Coordinates of C-alpha atoms in Angstrom, one line a residue:
M145 CA -20.4 -7.8 17.0
D146 CA -18.6 -11.2 17.2
M147 CA -16.7 -11.6 20.0
N148 CA -13.6 -12.8 18.6
Y149 CA -13.1 -10.2 16.4
L150 CA -13.8 -7.5 19.2
A151 CA -10.8 -9.1 21.0
S152 CA -8.7 -9.3 17.9
I153 CA -9.2 -5.3 17.4
I154 CA -8.3 -4.8 21.4
N155 CA -5.3 -7.1 21.0
S156 CA -4.3 -4.7 17.7
T157 CA -4.8 -1.9 20.1
L158 CA -2.4 -3.1 22.6
R159 CA 0.1 -3.7 20.4
S160 CA -0.2 -0.2 18.3
T161 CA -0.3 1.7 21.7
T162 CA 3.1 0.2 22.5
P163 CA 5.4 2.9 20.3
V164 CA 2.9 5.8 20.8
L165 CA 3.3 5.2 24.9
F166 CA 7.1 4.7 25.0
A167 CA 7.2 7.9 22.8
A168 CA 4.8 9.5 25.2
L169 CA 6.7 8.8 28.0
G170 CA 9.9 10.3 26.6
S171 CA 7.9 13.4 25.7
G172 CA 6.7 13.6 29.3
I173 CA 9.7 13.6 30.8
C174 CA 11.5 16.2 28.9
S175 CA 8.6 18.3 29.4
K176 CA 8.9 18.0 33.2
V177 CA 11.9 19.5 33.2
G178 CA 11.0 22.7 31.1
I179 CA 12.4 21.0 27.7
F180 CA 10.0 20.6 24.3
N181 CA 11.7 17.9 22.4
I182 CA 9.9 17.4 19.2
A183 CA 12.9 15.0 17.8
L184 CA 10.7 12.2 18.9
E185 CA 10.2 11.1 15.4
G186 CA 13.7 10.9 14.5
Q187 CA 14.9 9.2 17.9
M188 CA 12.2 6.4 16.8
L189 CA 13.2 6.2 13.4
I190 CA 16.9 5.5 14.1
A191 CA 16.2 2.9 16.5
S192 CA 14.1 1.2 14.1
F193 CA 16.7 0.7 11.7
V194 CA 19.7 0.3 14.1
A195 CA 17.6 -2.8 15.6
I196 CA 16.9 -3.9 12.1
V197 CA 20.9 -3.7 11.0
V198 CA 22.1 -5.3 14.2
N199 CA 19.2 -8.1 14.3
Y200 CA 20.4 -9.0 10.5
F201 CA 23.9 -9.3 11.5
T202 CA 23.8 -10.8 14.6
H203 CA 20.5 -12.7 14.9
S204 CA 20.2 -11.4 18.4
V205 CA 17.0 -10.2 19.8
F206 CA 18.4 -8.5 22.7
L207 CA 21.3 -6.9 20.9
S208 CA 18.9 -5.5 18.6
I209 CA 16.7 -4.0 21.5
L210 CA 20.1 -2.5 23.1
A211 CA 21.1 -0.9 19.8
G212 CA 18.1 0.6 19.5
M213 CA 18.0 2.0 23.0
I214 CA 21.5 3.3 21.9
A215 CA 20.7 4.8 18.5
G216 CA 17.8 6.7 20.2
S217 CA 20.0 7.9 22.8
V218 CA 22.7 8.9 20.8
V219 CA 20.4 11.1 19.0
G220 CA 18.5 12.2 22.5
L221 CA 22.3 13.5 23.4
V222 CA 22.6 15.6 20.3
V223 CA 19.5 17.1 21.1
A224 CA 20.7 17.6 24.6
I225 CA 23.8 19.5 23.7
L226 CA 22.3 21.7 21.0
Q227 CA 19.0 22.5 22.5
V228 CA 19.8 22.4 26.3
K229 CA 23.4 23.1 26.5
Y230 CA 23.8 25.8 23.8
K231 CA 20.1 27.2 24.0
A232 CA 19.0 26.2 20.3
A233 CA 15.5 26.9 19.2
D234 CA 13.7 23.6 19.8
M235 CA 11.3 24.0 16.6
V236 CA 14.6 24.2 15.0
I237 CA 16.6 21.5 16.5
G238 CA 13.6 19.1 16.3
T239 CA 12.4 19.7 12.8
S240 CA 16.2 19.6 11.7
I241 CA 16.8 16.2 13.5
N242 CA 13.7 14.7 12.3
L243 CA 14.5 15.4 8.7
L244 CA 18.4 14.4 8.9
V245 CA 17.5 10.8 10.4
G246 CA 14.9 10.6 7.9
G247 CA 17.4 11.0 5.0
L248 CA 20.4 9.3 7.0
T249 CA 18.4 6.0 7.3
A250 CA 17.3 6.2 3.4
I251 CA 21.1 6.6 2.7
F252 CA 22.4 4.0 4.8
L253 CA 19.5 1.6 4.2
Y254 CA 21.2 1.3 0.7
I255 CA 25.2 1.5 1.4
I256 CA 24.4 -1.2 4.2
L257 CA 21.8 -3.2 3.2
G258 CA 21.8 -2.7 -0.5
V259 CA 18.0 -1.8 -0.8
K260 CA 16.2 1.3 -1.7
G261 CA 12.6 1.8 0.4
S262 CA 12.1 -1.2 2.7
F263 CA 13.9 -4.1 4.0
S264 CA 13.0 -7.5 5.0
S265 CA 14.3 -11.0 5.5
H266 CA 13.8 -14.3 6.5
E267 CA 17.1 -14.2 8.6
L268 CA 15.5 -11.3 10.5
I269 CA 14.1 -12.2 14.1
S270 CA 11.2 -10.9 15.7
L271 CA 10.4 -10.1 19.3
T272 CA 9.6 -13.4 21.2
K273 CA 5.7 -13.9 21.2
I274 CA 4.6 -14.1 24.8
N275 CA 1.3 -16.1 25.7
L276 CA 0.5 -16.1 28.9
P277 CA -0.1 -19.2 30.8
I278 CA -3.6 -20.2 31.9
I279 CA -4.9 -17.0 30.6
K280 CA -4.2 -18.1 26.9
D281 CA -6.9 -20.7 27.4
I282 CA -9.8 -18.2 28.8
P283 CA -12.0 -17.2 25.7
F284 CA -11.9 -13.5 24.7
I285 CA -9.4 -12.7 27.3
G286 CA -6.7 -15.2 26.0
R287 CA -7.2 -13.5 22.5
I288 CA -6.8 -10.1 23.8
F289 CA -3.6 -11.3 25.0
E290 CA -2.5 -13.3 22.2
N291 CA 1.2 -12.9 20.7
L292 CA 2.0 -9.7 22.5
T293 CA 5.9 -9.2 22.9
I294 CA 8.0 -8.2 25.9
L295 CA 8.0 -4.7 25.1
D296 CA 4.2 -4.6 25.1
Y297 CA 4.3 -5.5 28.5
S298 CA 7.5 -3.4 29.4
S299 CA 5.8 -0.1 28.3
Y300 CA 3.4 0.0 31.0
L301 CA 5.8 -1.4 33.5
I302 CA 8.2 1.6 32.8
A303 CA 5.0 4.0 33.0
F304 CA 4.5 2.9 36.7
L305 CA 8.0 3.2 37.2
I306 CA 8.5 6.6 35.9
Y307 CA 5.3 7.3 38.0
V308 CA 7.0 6.2 41.0
Y309 CA 10.4 7.9 40.5
L310 CA 8.9 11.1 39.9
Y311 CA 6.0 11.3 42.4
K312 CA 7.5 9.2 45.1
T313 CA 11.0 9.7 45.4
V314 CA 13.7 12.4 46.5
R315 CA 15.6 12.7 43.7
G316 CA 12.3 12.5 41.4
F317 CA 11.0 15.6 43.3
R318 CA 14.4 17.5 42.6
T319 CA 13.9 16.4 38.9
L320 CA 10.5 18.0 38.9
S321 CA 11.9 20.9 40.6
V322 CA 13.7 21.6 37.6
G323 CA 11.0 22.0 35.4
I324 CA 9.0 24.2 37.9
N325 CA 11.5 26.9 38.9
M326 CA 15.1 25.9 37.4
Q327 CA 16.8 29.0 39.4
A328 CA 15.3 28.0 42.8
A329 CA 16.6 23.9 41.9
D330 CA 19.9 25.8 41.2
S331 CA 20.2 27.3 44.5
L332 CA 19.6 24.4 46.3
G333 CA 22.7 22.7 45.0
I334 CA 20.4 20.7 41.9
N335 CA 22.6 20.8 38.4
S336 CA 19.5 22.0 36.4
L337 CA 21.5 21.4 33.1
R338 CA 22.6 18.3 34.0
T339 CA 19.7 16.9 35.0
Q340 CA 17.6 18.3 31.6
M341 CA 20.5 16.6 29.5
L342 CA 19.9 13.6 31.5
M343 CA 16.1 13.7 30.7
V344 CA 16.4 14.1 27.1
I345 CA 18.9 11.4 26.7
I346 CA 16.5 9.2 28.8
S347 CA 13.7 10.5 26.2
G348 CA 15.8 9.1 23.3
A349 CA 16.3 5.4 25.2
L350 CA 12.4 5.5 25.4
C351 CA 11.8 6.4 22.0
G352 CA 14.6 3.8 21.0
L353 CA 12.1 1.1 22.6
G354 CA 9.1 2.3 20.4
G355 CA 11.0 2.1 17.3
V356 CA 12.2 -1.5 18.1
S357 CA 8.9 -2.3 18.8
L358 CA 7.7 -0.7 15.4
S359 CA 10.7 -2.7 13.5
L360 CA 10.5 -6.0 15.2
G361 CA 7.4 -6.2 17.1
Q362 CA 4.3 -5.6 15.0
V363 CA 6.2 -6.5 11.7
T364 CA 9.8 -7.6 10.9
L365 CA 11.4 -5.3 8.6
F366 CA 12.1 -1.7 8.0
T367 CA 10.6 1.0 5.7
E368 CA 12.1 4.2 4.9
N369 CA 9.6 7.1 7.4
M370 CA 8.0 3.8 9.2
T371 CA 7.4 5.7 12.2
A372 CA 4.7 7.5 10.2
G373 CA 4.0 10.7 12.2
R374 CA 4.1 8.6 15.7
G375 CA 6.7 10.8 17.3
F376 CA 4.0 13.5 16.6
I377 CA 0.9 11.5 18.2
A378 CA 3.3 11.0 21.2
M379 CA 3.6 14.6 21.7
A380 CA -0.3 15.1 21.9
A381 CA -0.9 11.9 23.8
A382 CA 1.8 13.6 26.3
S383 CA 0.0 16.7 26.2
M384 CA -3.4 15.3 26.7
A385 CA -2.2 13.5 29.8
Q386 CA -0.7 16.4 31.0
N387 CA 2.9 14.9 30.8
H388 CA 1.9 12.4 33.4
P389 CA 3.1 8.5 32.5
I390 CA 0.0 6.9 34.5
F391 CA -2.3 9.1 32.4
S392 CA -0.2 8.5 28.9
I393 CA -1.3 5.1 29.2
A394 CA -4.8 6.2 28.9
S395 CA -4.1 8.7 25.9
S396 CA -1.9 6.3 24.3
L397 CA -4.4 3.6 24.2
F398 CA -6.8 5.9 22.7
F399 CA -4.6 6.9 19.9
G400 CA -3.7 3.0 19.4
A401 CA -6.9 2.1 19.3
C402 CA -7.9 4.8 16.5
Q403 CA -5.3 3.1 14.7
A404 CA -6.6 -0.4 15.3
F405 CA -10.0 0.8 14.1
G406 CA -8.6 2.2 11.2
V407 CA -6.8 -1.1 10.1
A408 CA -10.0 -3.2 11.0
I409 CA -12.5 -1.1 8.6
Q410 CA -10.0 -0.8 5.9
N411 CA -12.0 -3.6 3.7
T412 CA -15.1 -1.4 3.8
I413 CA -13.5 2.3 3.9
P414 CA -10.6 3.3 1.4
S415 CA -7.3 3.1 2.9
Q416 CA -6.7 6.6 2.4
L417 CA -9.1 7.4 4.6
T418 CA -8.6 4.6 7.3
M419 CA -5.2 5.7 7.6
A420 CA -5.9 9.5 8.2
I421 CA -7.9 8.3 11.2
P422 CA -5.3 8.6 13.9
Y423 CA -4.2 12.1 12.6
I424 CA -7.6 13.4 12.5
A425 CA -7.9 12.0 16.1
T426 CA -4.9 13.6 17.2
I427 CA -5.8 17.2 15.5
V428 CA -9.8 16.7 17.5
A429 CA -8.3 15.7 20.9
L430 CA -5.8 18.3 21.1
A431 CA -8.7 21.1 20.0
I432 CA -10.8 19.4 22.7
F433 CA -8.4 19.4 25.7
G434 CA -6.9 22.7 24.5
N435 CA -10.6 24.2 24.6
R436 CA -10.8 22.5 28.0
N437 CA -7.5 23.8 29.6
R438 CA -8.5 27.3 28.2
R439 CA -11.5 27.1 30.2
K440 CA -9.9 26.1 33.4
A441 CA -7.5 29.0 32.9
G442 CA -10.2 31.1 32.6

């Protein structure tokens, strides 16, 4: 295999991993406090849309990222209020949010930008591509890290910071205690309800970063339902990693590689089949890991 071609596939893997990793981290921190959040798809999608709108009118990448995080957090707040505070069914709330956001983004795409289906413009400013000094001049290695964005690098840093927070700090241990035994945590003076709501909101912000990386990172446009199930793939990645932030990097890279591989072979295999590769990989991976966990439990 040509080494440059292999390097380009690895580069595509890194770029495809970013939105999945952000959402997987969001799913993981929710699970750590005992909340099953399936509204990841909606949180990512609203962030993708809002980031494009803000980018179009302000031409500011920073404001676009900030707006995407806020949009994801607002949806996360809605989920927190309904699912955590009022104890609504997680499947009902998550599914409703995902469907609602899908419909709202399609409506506001026409109302605000005057188009249907998708929007792109030469006035949009994408995330700045970073080519590392010295490394960019190294054959093969330079191609792997070529044109990655600040969010691509930030996703791994944030995963590490979440690990440090959860497993190396007192506040992190208190957060974990809420998911282990809420009654015991309350007896120690920890506000379990507030902790759970905060984690869901932070999950929304992380998904927001994932959504921004979709609309302003890999491409610079918005398309209806452009998340294409990545929220659910992220849930699978978090489940495979047992909601551990560092292990989530490996599981997200696996799904990123599946997507990159599907794109790479589109010229030889019908695109309908290659587009299904990440979802087939999700089913197979969950089946394998689920069976392994059952054997361990047995």
